[in-house]
PDB file of C-alpha atoms in Angstrom:
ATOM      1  CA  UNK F 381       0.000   0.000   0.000  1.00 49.00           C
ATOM      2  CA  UNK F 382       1.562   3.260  -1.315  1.00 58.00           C
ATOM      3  CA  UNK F 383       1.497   6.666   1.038  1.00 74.00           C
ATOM      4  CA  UNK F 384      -1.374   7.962   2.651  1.00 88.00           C
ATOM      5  CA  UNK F 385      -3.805   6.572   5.551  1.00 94.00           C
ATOM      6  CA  UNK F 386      -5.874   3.531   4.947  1.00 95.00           C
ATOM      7  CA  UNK F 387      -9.015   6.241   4.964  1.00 96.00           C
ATOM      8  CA  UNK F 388      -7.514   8.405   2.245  1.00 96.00           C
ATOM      9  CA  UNK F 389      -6.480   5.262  -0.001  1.00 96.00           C
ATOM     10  CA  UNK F 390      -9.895   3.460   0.041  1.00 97.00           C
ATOM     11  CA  UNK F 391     -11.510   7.260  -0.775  1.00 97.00           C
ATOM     12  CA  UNK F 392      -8.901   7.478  -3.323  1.00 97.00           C
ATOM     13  CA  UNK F 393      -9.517   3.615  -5.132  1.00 97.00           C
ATOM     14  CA  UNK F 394     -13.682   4.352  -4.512  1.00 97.00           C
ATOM     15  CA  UNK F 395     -13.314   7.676  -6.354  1.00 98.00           C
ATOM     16  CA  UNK F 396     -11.020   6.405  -9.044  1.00 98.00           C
ATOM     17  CA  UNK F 397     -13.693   3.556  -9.685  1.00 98.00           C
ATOM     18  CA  UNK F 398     -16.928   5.967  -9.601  1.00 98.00           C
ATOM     19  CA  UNK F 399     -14.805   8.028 -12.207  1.00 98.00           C
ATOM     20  CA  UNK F 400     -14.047   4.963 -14.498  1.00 98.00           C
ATOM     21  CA  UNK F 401     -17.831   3.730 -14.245  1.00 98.00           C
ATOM     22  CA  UNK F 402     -18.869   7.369 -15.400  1.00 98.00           C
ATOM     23  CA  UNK F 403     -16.549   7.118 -18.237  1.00 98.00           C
ATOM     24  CA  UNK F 404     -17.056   3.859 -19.522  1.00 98.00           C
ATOM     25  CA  UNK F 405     -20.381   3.024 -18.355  1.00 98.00           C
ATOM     26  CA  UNK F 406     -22.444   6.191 -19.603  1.00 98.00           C
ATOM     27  CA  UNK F 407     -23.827   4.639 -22.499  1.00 98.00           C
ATOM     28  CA  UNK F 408     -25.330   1.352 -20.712  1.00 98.00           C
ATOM     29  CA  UNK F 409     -26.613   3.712 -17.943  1.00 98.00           C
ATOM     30  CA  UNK F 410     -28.271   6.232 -20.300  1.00 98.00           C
ATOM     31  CA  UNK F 411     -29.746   2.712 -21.850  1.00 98.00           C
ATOM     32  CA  UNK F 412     -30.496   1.456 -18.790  1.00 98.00           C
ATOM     33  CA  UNK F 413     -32.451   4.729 -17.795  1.00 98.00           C
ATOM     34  CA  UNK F 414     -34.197   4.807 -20.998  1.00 98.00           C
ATOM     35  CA  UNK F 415     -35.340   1.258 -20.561  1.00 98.00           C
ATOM     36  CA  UNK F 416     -36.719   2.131 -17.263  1.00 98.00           C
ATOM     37  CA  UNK F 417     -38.441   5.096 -18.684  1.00 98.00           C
ATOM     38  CA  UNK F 418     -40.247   3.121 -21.196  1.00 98.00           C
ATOM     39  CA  UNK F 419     -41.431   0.382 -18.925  1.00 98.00           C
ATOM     40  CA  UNK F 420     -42.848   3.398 -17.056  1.00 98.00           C
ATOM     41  CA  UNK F 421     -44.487   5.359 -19.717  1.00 97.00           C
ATOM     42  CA  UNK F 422     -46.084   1.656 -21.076  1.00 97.00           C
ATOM     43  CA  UNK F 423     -47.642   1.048 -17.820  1.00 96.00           C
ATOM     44  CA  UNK F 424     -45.622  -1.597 -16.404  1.00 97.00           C
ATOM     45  CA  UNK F 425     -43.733  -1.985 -13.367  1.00 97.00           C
ATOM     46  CA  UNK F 426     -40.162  -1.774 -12.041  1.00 98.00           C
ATOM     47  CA  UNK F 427     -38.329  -4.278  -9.934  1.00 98.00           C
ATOM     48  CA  UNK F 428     -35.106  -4.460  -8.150  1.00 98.00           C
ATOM     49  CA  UNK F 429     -33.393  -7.737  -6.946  1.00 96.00           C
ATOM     50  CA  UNK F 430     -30.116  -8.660  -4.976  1.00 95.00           C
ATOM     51  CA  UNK F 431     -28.800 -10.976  -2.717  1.00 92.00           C
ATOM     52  CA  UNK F 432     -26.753 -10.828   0.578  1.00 89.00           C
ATOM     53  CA  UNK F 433     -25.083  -7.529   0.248  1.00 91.00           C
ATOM     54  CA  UNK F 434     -26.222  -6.843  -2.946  1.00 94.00           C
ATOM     55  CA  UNK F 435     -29.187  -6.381  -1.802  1.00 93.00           C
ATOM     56  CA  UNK F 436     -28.418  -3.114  -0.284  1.00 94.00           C
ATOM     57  CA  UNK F 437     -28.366  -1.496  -3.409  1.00 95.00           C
ATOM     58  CA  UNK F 438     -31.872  -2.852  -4.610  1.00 96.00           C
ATOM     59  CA  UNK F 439     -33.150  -1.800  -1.370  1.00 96.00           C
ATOM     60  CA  UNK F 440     -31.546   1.589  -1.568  1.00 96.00           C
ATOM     61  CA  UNK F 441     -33.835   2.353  -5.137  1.00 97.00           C
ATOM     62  CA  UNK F 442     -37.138   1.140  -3.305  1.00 97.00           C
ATOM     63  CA  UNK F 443     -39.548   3.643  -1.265  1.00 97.00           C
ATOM     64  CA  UNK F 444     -36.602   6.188  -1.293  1.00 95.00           C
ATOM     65  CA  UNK F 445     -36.670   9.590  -0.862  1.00 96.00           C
ATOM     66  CA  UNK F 446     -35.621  11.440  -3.809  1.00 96.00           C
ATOM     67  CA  UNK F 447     -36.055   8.126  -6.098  1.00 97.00           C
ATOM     68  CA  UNK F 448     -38.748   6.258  -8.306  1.00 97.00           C
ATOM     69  CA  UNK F 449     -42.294   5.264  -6.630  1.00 97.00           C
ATOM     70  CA  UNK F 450     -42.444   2.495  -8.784  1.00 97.00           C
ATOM     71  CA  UNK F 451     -39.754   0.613  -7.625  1.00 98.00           C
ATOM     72  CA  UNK F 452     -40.278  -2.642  -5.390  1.00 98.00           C
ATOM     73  CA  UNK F 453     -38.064  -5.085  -4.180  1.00 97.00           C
ATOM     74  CA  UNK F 454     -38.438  -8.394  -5.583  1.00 95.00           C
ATOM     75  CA  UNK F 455     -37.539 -10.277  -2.193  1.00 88.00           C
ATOM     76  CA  UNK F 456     -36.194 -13.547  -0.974  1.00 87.00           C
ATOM     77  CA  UNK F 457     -36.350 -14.593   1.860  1.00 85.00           C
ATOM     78  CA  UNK F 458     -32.553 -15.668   3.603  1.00 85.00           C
ATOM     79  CA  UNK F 459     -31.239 -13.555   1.445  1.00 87.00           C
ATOM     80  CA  UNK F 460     -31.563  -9.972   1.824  1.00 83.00           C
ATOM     81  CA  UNK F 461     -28.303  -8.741   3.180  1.00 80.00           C
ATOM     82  CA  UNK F 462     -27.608 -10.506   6.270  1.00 83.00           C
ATOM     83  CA  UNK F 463     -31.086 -11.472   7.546  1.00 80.00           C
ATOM     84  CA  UNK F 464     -30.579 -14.778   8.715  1.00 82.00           C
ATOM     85  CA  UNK F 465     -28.215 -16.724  11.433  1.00 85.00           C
ATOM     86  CA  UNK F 466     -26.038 -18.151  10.287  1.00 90.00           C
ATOM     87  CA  UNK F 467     -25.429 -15.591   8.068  1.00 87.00           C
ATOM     88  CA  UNK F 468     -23.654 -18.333   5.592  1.00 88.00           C
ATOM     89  CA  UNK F 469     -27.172 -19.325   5.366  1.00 86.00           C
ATOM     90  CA  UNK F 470     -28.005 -16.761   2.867  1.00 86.00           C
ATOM     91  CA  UNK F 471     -24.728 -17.402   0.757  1.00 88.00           C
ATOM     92  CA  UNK F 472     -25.663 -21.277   0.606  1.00 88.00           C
ATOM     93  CA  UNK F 473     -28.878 -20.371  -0.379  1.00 86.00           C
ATOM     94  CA  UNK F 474     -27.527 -17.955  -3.897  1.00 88.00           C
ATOM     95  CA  UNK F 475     -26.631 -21.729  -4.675  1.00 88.00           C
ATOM     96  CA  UNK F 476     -29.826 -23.288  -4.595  1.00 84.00           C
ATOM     97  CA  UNK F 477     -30.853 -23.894  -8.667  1.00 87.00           C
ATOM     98  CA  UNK F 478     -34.886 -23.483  -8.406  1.00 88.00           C
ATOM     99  CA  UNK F 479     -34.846 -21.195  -5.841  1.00 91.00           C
ATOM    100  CA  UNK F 480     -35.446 -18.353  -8.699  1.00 93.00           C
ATOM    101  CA  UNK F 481     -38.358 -19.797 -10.240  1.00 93.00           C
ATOM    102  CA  UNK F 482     -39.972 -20.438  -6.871  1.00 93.00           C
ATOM    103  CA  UNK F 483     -39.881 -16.840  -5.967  1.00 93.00           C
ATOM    104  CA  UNK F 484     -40.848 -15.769  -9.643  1.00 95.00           C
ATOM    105  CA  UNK F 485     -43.829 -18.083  -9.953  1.00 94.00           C
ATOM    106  CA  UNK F 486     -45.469 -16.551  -6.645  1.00 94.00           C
ATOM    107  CA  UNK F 487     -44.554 -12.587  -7.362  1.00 95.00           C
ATOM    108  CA  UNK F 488     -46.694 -10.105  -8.675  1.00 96.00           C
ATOM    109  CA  UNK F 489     -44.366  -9.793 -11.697  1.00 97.00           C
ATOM    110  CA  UNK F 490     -45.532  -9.697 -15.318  1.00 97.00           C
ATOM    111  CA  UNK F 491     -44.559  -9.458 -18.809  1.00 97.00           C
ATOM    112  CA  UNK F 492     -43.858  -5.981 -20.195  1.00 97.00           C
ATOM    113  CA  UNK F 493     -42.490  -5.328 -16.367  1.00 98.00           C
ATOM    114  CA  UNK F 494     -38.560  -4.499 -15.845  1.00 98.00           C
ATOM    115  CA  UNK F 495     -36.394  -6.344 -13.511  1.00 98.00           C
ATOM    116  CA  UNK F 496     -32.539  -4.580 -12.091  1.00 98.00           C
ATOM    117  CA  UNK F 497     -30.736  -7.531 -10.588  1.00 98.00           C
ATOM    118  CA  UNK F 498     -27.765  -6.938  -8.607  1.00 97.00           C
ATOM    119  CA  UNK F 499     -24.580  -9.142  -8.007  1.00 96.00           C
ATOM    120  CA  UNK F 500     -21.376  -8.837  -7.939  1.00 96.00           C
ATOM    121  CA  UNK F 501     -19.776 -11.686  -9.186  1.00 95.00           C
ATOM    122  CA  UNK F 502     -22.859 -13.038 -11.369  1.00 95.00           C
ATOM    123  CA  UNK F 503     -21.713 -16.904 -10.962  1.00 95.00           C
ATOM    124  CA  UNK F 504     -24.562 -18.290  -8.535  1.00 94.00           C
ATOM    125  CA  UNK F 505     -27.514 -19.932  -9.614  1.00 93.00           C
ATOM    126  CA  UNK F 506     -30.000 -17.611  -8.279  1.00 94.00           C
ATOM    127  CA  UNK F 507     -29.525 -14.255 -10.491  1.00 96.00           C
ATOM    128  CA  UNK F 508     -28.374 -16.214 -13.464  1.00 97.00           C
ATOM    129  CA  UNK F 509     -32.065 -18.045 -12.838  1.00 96.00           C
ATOM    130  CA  UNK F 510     -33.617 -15.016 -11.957  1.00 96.00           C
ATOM    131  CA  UNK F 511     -32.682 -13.473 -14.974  1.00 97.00           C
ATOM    132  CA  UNK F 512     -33.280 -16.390 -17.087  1.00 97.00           C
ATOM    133  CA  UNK F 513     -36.766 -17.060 -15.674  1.00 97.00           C
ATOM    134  CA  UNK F 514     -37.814 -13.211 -16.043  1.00 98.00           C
ATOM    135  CA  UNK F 515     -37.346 -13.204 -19.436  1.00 98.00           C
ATOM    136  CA  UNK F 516     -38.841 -16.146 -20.233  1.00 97.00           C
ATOM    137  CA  UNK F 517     -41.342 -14.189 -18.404  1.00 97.00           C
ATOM    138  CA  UNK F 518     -40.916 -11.507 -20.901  1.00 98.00           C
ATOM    139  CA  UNK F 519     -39.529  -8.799 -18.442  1.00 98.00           C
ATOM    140  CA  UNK F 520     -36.407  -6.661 -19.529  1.00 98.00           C
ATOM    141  CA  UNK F 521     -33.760  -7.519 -17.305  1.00 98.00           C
ATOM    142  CA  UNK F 522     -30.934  -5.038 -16.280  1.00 98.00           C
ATOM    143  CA  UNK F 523     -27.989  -6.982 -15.216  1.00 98.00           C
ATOM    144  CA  UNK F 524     -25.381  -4.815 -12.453  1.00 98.00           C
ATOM    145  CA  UNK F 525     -22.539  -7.057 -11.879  1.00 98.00           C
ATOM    146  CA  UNK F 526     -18.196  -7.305 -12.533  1.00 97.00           C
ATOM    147  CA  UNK F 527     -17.652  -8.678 -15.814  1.00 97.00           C
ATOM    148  CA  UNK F 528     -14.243  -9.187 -14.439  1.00 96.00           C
ATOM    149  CA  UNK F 529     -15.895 -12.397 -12.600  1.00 95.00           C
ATOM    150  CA  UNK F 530     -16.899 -13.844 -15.827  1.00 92.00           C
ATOM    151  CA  UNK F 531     -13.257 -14.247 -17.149  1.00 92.00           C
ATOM    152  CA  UNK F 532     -11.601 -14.889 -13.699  1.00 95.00           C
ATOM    153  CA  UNK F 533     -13.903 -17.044 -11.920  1.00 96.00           C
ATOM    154  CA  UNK F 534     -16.111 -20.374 -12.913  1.00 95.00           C
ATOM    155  CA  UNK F 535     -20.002 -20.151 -12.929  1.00 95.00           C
ATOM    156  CA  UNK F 536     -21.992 -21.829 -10.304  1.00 94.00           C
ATOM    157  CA  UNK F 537     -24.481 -22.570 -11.928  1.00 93.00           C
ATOM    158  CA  UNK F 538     -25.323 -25.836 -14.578  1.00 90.00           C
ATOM    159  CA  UNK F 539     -25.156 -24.112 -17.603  1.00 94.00           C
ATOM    160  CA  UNK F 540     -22.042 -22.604 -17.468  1.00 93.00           C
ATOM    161  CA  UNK F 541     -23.458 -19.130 -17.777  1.00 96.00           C
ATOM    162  CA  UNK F 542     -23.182 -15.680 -15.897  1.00 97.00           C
ATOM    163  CA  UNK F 543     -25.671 -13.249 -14.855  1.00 97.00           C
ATOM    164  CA  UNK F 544     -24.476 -10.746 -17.779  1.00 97.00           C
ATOM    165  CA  UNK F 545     -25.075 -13.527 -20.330  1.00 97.00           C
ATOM    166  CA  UNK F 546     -29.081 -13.157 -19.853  1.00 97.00           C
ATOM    167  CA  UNK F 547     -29.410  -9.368 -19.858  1.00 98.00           C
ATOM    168  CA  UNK F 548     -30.741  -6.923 -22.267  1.00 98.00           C
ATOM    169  CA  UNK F 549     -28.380  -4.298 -20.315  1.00 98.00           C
ATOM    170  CA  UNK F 550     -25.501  -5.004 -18.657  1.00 98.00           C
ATOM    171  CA  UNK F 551     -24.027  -2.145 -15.755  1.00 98.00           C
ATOM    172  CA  UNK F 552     -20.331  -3.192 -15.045  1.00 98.00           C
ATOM    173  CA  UNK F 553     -19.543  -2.337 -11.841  1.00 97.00           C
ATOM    174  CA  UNK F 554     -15.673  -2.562 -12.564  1.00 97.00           C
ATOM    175  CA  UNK F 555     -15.026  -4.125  -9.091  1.00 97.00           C
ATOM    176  CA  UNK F 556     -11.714  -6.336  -8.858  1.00 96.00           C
ATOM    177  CA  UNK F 557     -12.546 -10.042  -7.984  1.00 96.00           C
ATOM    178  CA  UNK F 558     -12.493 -10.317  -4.302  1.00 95.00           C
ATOM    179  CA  UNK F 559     -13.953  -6.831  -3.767  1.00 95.00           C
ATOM    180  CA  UNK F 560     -11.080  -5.592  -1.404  1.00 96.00           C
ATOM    181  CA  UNK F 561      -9.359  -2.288  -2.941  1.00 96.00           C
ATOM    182  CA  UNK F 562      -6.407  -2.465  -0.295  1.00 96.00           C
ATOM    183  CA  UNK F 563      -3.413  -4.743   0.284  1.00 93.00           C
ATOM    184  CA  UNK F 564      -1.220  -3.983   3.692  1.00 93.00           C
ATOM    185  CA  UNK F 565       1.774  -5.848   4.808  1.00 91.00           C
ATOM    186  CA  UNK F 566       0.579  -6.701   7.709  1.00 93.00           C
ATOM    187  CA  UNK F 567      -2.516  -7.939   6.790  1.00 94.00           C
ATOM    188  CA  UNK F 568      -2.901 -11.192   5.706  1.00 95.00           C
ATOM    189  CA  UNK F 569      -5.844 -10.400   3.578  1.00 95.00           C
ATOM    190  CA  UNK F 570      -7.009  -8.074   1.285  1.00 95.00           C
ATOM    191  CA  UNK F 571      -9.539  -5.504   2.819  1.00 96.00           C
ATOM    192  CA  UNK F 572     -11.928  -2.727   2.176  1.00 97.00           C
ATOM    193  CA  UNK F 573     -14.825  -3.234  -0.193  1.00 97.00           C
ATOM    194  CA  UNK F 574     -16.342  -0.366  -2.256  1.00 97.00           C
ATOM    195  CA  UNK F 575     -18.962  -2.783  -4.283  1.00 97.00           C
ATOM    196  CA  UNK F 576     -21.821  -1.196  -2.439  1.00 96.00           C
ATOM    197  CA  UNK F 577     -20.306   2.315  -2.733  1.00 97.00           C
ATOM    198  CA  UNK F 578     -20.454   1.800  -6.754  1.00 98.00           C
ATOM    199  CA  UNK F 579     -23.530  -0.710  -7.189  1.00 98.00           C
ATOM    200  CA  UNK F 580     -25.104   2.011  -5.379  1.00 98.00           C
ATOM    201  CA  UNK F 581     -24.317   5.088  -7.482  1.00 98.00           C
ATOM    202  CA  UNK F 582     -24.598   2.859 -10.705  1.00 97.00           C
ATOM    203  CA  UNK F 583     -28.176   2.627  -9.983  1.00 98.00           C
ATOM    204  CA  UNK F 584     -28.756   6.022  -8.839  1.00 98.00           C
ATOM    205  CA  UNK F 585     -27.086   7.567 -11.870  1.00 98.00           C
ATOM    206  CA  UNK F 586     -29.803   5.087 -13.805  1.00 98.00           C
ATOM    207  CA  UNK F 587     -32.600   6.272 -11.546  1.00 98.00           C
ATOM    208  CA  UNK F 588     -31.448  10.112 -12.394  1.00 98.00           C
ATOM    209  CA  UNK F 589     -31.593   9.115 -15.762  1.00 98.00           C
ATOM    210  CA  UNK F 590     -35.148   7.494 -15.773  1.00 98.00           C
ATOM    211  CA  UNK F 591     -36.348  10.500 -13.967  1.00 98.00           C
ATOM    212  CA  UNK F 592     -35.221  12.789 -16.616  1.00 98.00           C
ATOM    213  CA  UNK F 593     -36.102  11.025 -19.808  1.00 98.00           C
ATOM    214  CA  UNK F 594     -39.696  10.836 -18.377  1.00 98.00           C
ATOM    215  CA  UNK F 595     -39.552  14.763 -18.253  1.00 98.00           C
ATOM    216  CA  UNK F 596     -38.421  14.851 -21.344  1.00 98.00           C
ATOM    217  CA  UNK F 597     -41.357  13.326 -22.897  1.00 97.00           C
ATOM    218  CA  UNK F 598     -43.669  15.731 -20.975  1.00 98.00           C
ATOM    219  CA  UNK F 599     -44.642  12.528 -18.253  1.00 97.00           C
ATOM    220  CA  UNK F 600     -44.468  13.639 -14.657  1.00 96.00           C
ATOM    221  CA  UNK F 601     -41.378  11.012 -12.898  1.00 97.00           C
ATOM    222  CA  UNK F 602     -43.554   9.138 -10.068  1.00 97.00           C
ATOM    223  CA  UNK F 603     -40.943  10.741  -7.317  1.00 98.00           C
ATOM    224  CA  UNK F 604     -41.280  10.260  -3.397  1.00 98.00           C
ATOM    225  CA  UNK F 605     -40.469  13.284  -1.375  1.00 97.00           C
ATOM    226  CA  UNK F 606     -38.632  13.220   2.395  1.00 97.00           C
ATOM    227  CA  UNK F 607     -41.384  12.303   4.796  1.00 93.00           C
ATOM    228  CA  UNK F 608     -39.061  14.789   6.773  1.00 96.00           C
ATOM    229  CA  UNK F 609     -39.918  18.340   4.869  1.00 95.00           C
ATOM    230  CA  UNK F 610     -43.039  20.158   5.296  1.00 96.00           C
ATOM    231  CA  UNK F 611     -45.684  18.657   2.735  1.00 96.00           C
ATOM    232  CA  UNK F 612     -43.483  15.682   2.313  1.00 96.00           C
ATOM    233  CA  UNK F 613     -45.992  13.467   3.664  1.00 96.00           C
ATOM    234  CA  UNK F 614     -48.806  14.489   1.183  1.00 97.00           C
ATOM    235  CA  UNK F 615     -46.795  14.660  -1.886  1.00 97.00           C
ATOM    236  CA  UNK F 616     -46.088  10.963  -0.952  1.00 97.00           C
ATOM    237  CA  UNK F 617     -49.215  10.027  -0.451  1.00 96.00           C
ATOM    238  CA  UNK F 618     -50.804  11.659  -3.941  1.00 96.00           C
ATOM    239  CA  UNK F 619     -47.964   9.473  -5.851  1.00 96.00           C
ATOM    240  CA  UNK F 620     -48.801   6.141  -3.634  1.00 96.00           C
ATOM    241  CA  UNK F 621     -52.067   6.984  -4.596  1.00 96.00           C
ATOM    242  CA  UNK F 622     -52.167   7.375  -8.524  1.00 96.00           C
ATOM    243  CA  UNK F 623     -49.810   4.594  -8.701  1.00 96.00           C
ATOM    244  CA  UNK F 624     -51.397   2.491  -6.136  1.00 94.00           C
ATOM    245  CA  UNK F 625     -51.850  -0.649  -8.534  1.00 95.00           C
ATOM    246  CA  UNK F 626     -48.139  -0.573  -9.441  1.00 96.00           C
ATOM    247  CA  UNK F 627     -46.569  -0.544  -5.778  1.00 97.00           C
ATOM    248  CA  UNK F 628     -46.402  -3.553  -3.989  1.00 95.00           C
ATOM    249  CA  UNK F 629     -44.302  -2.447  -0.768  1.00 94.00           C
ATOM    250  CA  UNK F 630     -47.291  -1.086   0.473  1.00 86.00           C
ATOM    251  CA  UNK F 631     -49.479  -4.151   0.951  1.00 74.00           C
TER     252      UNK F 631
END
C-alpha cells in the first residue's frame, strides 16, 4: 500500500472507480435509464433484486426519498443482506438452482415489467435463474454485476453461464474479484470493499436518468419526497395513490 492513511487510499480507489464507471459506463446507464423510462411510460412496473449484500443497493432504489415510486423489491427470503443466522445461510442459499423460479412463480411480476438484478460476481444460480426465468417471463432484465468475474472465476451454476449472459443491459460495476481495494503488509488479507459504494451510485445515476427522460417526454417522474420536509408526507401520499396498482411495498 503506497502513502497515505488507509481512509484516504480506500476514498482514493472508490473515487477512481466511480470516475471509471462514469466514463465507460455512460452509455449502458443512459440505456439502462431509458429502458426504465419506457417500462414506465407503457404502464408496467419496475423491480429491483439482490442478494446478501447486494441487496443493499436494490433496497436503496425502493420507497426512497428522492427516487422512483415504482420501484419494489423483488424479495427472498434468507437472502436480503444478512437477515438470517447463520449468516452463511443466505450465501448457501444464492446456490440453490430453483430457488429463482420459486420466488418468480409466486410474485406479482408480469410481462412488459422491468427487472434490475444486482450481483457482484454473477456466478450463482439464483440471479443467473432469476434473470433467465424473467425473461422467459418476458420482463427486460438489467444486469449490475463485474464482468471481471466472468473471465476470472467459474459459474456456479449448470449451464455454465453468468448473470451478464441473460441481460438486455448489462451495468459493469468494474469491481476487482475479491472486492477488497487495499493490500497492507501486515494484513494477511485483502480488505476494504467499495462494491456497495459503486452498485449504489450505478443505480442512482440510472434512476437520475429514468427521472429525466420521463420529463423529457412531458410525463411527470412518479418521485417520493422526504417524509421529513413540510408537505413531504402528502406529496407521498398523492404518488402512492395514482400509482397504487403498481406498488407492492405497500401491501
Amino acid at each position: 500500500m503506497s502513502d497515505g492513511t488507509p481512509a484516504d487510499l480506500f476514498f482514493d480507489a472508490a473515487i477512481d472507480l466511480l470516475r471509471r464507471v462514469r466514463e465507460e459506463e455512460a452509455e449502458a446507464i443512459a440505456a439502462a435509464g431509458t429502458l426504465l423510462a419506457d417500462t414506465v411510460a407503457d404502464g408496467g412496473r419496475l423491480f429491483a433484486f439482490g442478494a446478501g449484500h447486494s441487496s443493499l443497493a436494490a433496497q436503496d432504489v425502493v420507497y426512497r426519498a428522492g427516487g422512483l415510486a415504482l420501484m419494489n423489491l423483488l424479495a427472498v427470503p434468507g437472502v436480503l443482506g444478512v437477515d438470517v443466522i447463520p449468516a452463511t445461510l443466505g450465501s448457501a442459499l444464492e446456490r440453490v438452482d430453483g430457488l429463482a423460479s420459486a420466488v418468480l412463480d409466486t410474485s406479482p411480476v408480469r410481462s412488459g415489467d422491468a427487472l434490475v438484478i444486482i450481483s457482484l460476481s454473477g456466478r450463482n444460480a439464483l440471479p443467473v435463474e432469476m434473470a433467465r426465468g424473467a425473461r422467459a417471463l418476458g420482463l427486460k432484465v438489467i444486469g449490475v454485476t463485474s464482468v471481471a468475474y466472468a473471465s476470472q472465476t467459474r459459474s456456479r451454476h449448470s449451464s455454465g453461464t453468468f448473470l451478464k449472459d441473460h441481460c438486455d443491459i448489462v451495468l459493469d460495476s468494474k469491481i476487482a474479484v475479491g472486492d477488497a481495494e487495499l493490500t497492507l503488509d501486515t494484513i494477511p488479507a485483502p480488505f476494504a470493499p467499495a462494491s456497495t459504494v459503486v452498485t449504489t451510485a450505478l443505480l442512482q445515476a440510472v434512476m437520475a436518468t429514468t427521472a429525466a427522460t420521463l420529463a423529457d417526454r412531458g410525463i411527470e417522474p412518479p418521485l417520493l419526497r422526504s417524509g421529513n420536509v413540510d408537505g413531504g408526507h402528502e406529496w407521498n401520499d398523492r404518488v402512492l395513490r395514482e400509482y397504487g396498482d403498481r406498488i407492492f411495498y405497500r401491501h
